[in-house]
Amino acid sequence: MSAAQARARRGRQPRGHVRGGRCPGVVGVVLAGGRGSRMGGDKPRQLLAGTPLLRYPIAALARAGLPVAVVTKPGCSLPRPLPPAVRVLLEGDSDHHPLCGIVHALRTLEAEAIVVLACDMPFVPARLIAALAATAGVAAVATCSGLAPFPARWERSCLPHLEEMLARGASLRTALATAGCRALPFARGVTAGADACDVTSGVSRVTTALFDIDTPRDLARAATLCTAAPTAALAGLQEPVSALSR
């Protein structure tokens, strides 16, 4: 192999990778420690289009160029196998508040910042994740109803604030609002024609991108969205996850 060929091979990215998406010091985190009671338990293992839900946010974070960690709790069942490069963090079983997982990730990971997704969000575009990762400070997506709790960017310096919010039992939205959060307009994170979530008429792209699955009915709706826009939901799912194994 010539030197030029070797350089080209090293620079090759998996299909769907967002160029310039790598942000030093930023780790992608998937929260997978919830009870999933409305789903009947084991939400990360629920199948959407034949693929466990957990694999979708893992793939999106990988496409954004971020290393990936999954935060879970004792007794929570994850789909196996996970790519070897995906780090699994086991948090305490005392509380199922999402702030617990965020605090645990910031305490455990050697990262200056994390971009956090929930395991039940299969349609978050990689470009939106990359835009959050590249934003300074705490950041979340602005929607018509306020700041979306996921995905969001948190910094290690936020730990005292998050610990206080957790002790008070505050909501994730309250924690964002009181942390000097930057509101990232959805259009800045997703440009036309890129990771588009174009689905059936009457459903906005932002609604689809931030769609989360809490009930069997939600899962059925997500399956309908996959059928309506298979490229948005499934493009690049396998290759980035496989790339994490190398």
Short mmCIF file of C-alpha atoms in Angstrom, two decimals, residues 43-176:
data_model
loop_
_atom_site.label_atom_id
_atom_site.label_comp_id
_atom_site.label_asym_id
_atom_site.label_seq_id
_atom_site.Cartn_x
_atom_site.Cartn_y
_atom_site.Cartn_z
CA LYS A 43 -36.91 -0.21 27.58
CA PRO A 44 -33.35 -0.28 26.11
CA ARG A 45 -34.08 -3.77 24.73
CA GLN A 46 -37.40 -2.90 23.07
CA LEU A 47 -37.19 -3.42 19.32
CA LEU A 48 -37.83 -0.68 16.78
CA ALA A 49 -37.57 -1.84 13.17
CA GLY A 50 -35.83 -4.96 14.48
CA THR A 51 -33.17 -3.01 16.39
CA PRO A 52 -32.98 -2.41 20.18
CA LEU A 53 -33.82 1.17 21.11
CA LEU A 54 -30.47 1.69 22.82
CA ARG A 55 -28.59 1.23 19.57
CA TYR A 56 -30.17 4.33 17.99
CA PRO A 57 -28.73 6.99 20.33
CA ILE A 58 -25.43 5.11 20.47
CA ALA A 59 -25.24 5.28 16.67
CA ALA A 60 -26.23 8.95 16.58
CA LEU A 61 -23.51 9.90 19.07
CA ALA A 62 -20.96 7.85 17.13
CA ARG A 63 -21.97 9.57 13.89
CA ALA A 64 -21.41 12.90 15.62
CA GLY A 65 -17.84 11.80 16.34
CA LEU A 66 -18.18 11.41 20.10
CA PRO A 67 -16.96 8.57 22.31
CA VAL A 68 -19.97 6.91 23.93
CA ALA A 69 -20.87 5.88 27.47
CA VAL A 70 -24.11 4.31 28.72
CA VAL A 71 -25.31 4.98 32.26
CA THR A 72 -27.50 2.26 33.74
CA LYS A 73 -28.53 0.80 37.10
CA PRO A 74 -28.22 -2.62 38.74
CA GLY A 75 -30.93 -4.87 37.43
CA CYS A 76 -31.49 -2.91 34.21
CA SER A 77 -31.16 -5.15 31.18
CA LEU A 78 -29.18 -3.83 28.21
CA PRO A 79 -29.12 -5.39 24.75
CA ARG A 80 -25.98 -7.43 24.20
CA PRO A 81 -23.46 -7.32 22.84
CA LEU A 82 -22.59 -3.64 22.99
CA PRO A 83 -19.60 -2.40 20.97
CA PRO A 84 -16.42 -2.83 23.07
CA ALA A 85 -15.65 0.91 22.90
CA VAL A 86 -18.97 1.81 24.53
CA ARG A 87 -18.29 2.31 28.22
CA VAL A 88 -21.01 1.15 30.62
CA LEU A 89 -21.31 3.14 33.87
CA LEU A 90 -23.25 1.58 36.73
CA GLU A 91 -24.89 4.16 38.98
CA GLY A 92 -26.54 3.61 42.34
CA ASP A 93 -30.03 2.16 42.59
CA SER A 94 -31.40 4.67 45.11
CA ASP A 95 -33.10 7.11 42.75
CA HIS A 96 -34.39 6.98 39.17
CA HIS A 97 -34.22 10.73 38.54
CA PRO A 98 -32.40 11.48 35.24
CA LEU A 99 -30.19 13.95 37.10
CA CYS A 100 -28.69 10.93 38.92
CA GLY A 101 -27.32 9.58 35.66
CA ILE A 102 -26.00 12.96 34.54
CA VAL A 103 -24.28 13.58 37.89
CA HIS A 104 -22.79 10.06 37.86
CA ALA A 105 -21.45 10.52 34.33
CA LEU A 106 -19.82 13.85 35.13
CA ARG A 107 -18.26 12.40 38.29
CA THR A 108 -17.00 9.26 36.57
CA LEU A 109 -15.91 10.24 33.08
CA GLU A 110 -12.68 12.06 32.33
CA ALA A 111 -14.53 14.63 30.25
CA GLU A 112 -14.89 18.39 30.35
CA ALA A 113 -18.42 18.12 28.97
CA ILE A 114 -21.04 15.55 28.02
CA VAL A 115 -23.91 15.52 25.54
CA VAL A 116 -26.73 13.51 27.08
CA LEU A 117 -29.45 11.52 25.31
CA ALA A 118 -32.14 9.25 26.66
CA CYS A 119 -32.18 5.65 25.46
CA ASP A 120 -35.72 6.06 24.11
CA MET A 121 -34.90 8.76 21.52
CA PRO A 122 -34.28 6.99 18.20
CA PHE A 123 -34.52 9.98 15.83
CA VAL A 124 -32.08 12.57 17.20
CA PRO A 125 -29.94 13.76 14.25
CA ALA A 126 -26.18 13.47 14.50
CA ARG A 127 -25.79 17.05 13.27
CA LEU A 128 -27.85 18.32 16.17
CA ILE A 129 -25.64 16.39 18.60
CA ALA A 130 -22.49 17.76 16.93
CA ALA A 131 -23.85 21.32 17.16
CA LEU A 132 -24.51 20.89 20.89
CA ALA A 133 -21.07 19.35 21.44
CA ALA A 134 -19.43 22.34 19.74
CA THR A 135 -21.37 24.89 21.82
CA ALA A 136 -19.67 26.37 24.87
CA GLY A 137 -21.27 25.97 28.28
CA VAL A 138 -24.59 24.35 29.08
CA ALA A 139 -26.82 24.06 26.02
CA ALA A 140 -30.13 22.51 25.00
CA VAL A 141 -32.52 22.63 22.07
CA ALA A 142 -35.11 25.41 22.00
CA THR A 143 -38.64 24.29 21.18
CA CYS A 144 -41.99 26.08 21.14
CA SER A 145 -42.63 24.78 24.67
CA GLY A 146 -39.24 25.77 26.07
CA LEU A 147 -35.92 24.00 26.46
CA ALA A 148 -35.95 20.29 25.65
CA PRO A 149 -34.36 18.26 28.48
CA PHE A 150 -32.70 15.95 25.93
CA PRO A 151 -30.38 16.18 24.15
CA ALA A 152 -28.41 18.62 26.28
CA ARG A 153 -24.81 19.58 26.90
CA TRP A 154 -23.51 19.72 30.46
CA GLU A 155 -20.05 20.67 31.73
CA ARG A 156 -18.08 19.25 34.63
CA SER A 157 -18.21 22.67 36.28
CA CYS A 158 -21.99 22.21 36.60
CA LEU A 159 -21.63 19.39 39.13
CA PRO A 160 -22.30 21.48 42.27
CA HIS A 161 -25.40 22.99 40.67
CA LEU A 162 -26.69 19.60 39.51
CA GLU A 163 -26.06 18.03 42.91
CA GLU A 164 -28.06 20.83 44.52
CA MET A 165 -30.89 20.41 42.00
CA LEU A 166 -30.93 16.67 42.64
CA ALA A 167 -31.06 17.18 46.41
CA ARG A 168 -34.06 19.48 45.93
CA GLY A 169 -35.80 17.04 43.61
CA ALA A 170 -35.88 19.67 40.87
CA SER A 171 -36.86 18.76 37.33
CA LEU A 172 -34.33 18.52 34.54
CA ARG A 173 -35.93 21.54 32.84
CA THR A 174 -35.48 23.56 36.06
CA ALA A 175 -31.86 22.46 36.29
CA LEU A 176 -31.28 23.67 32.72
#
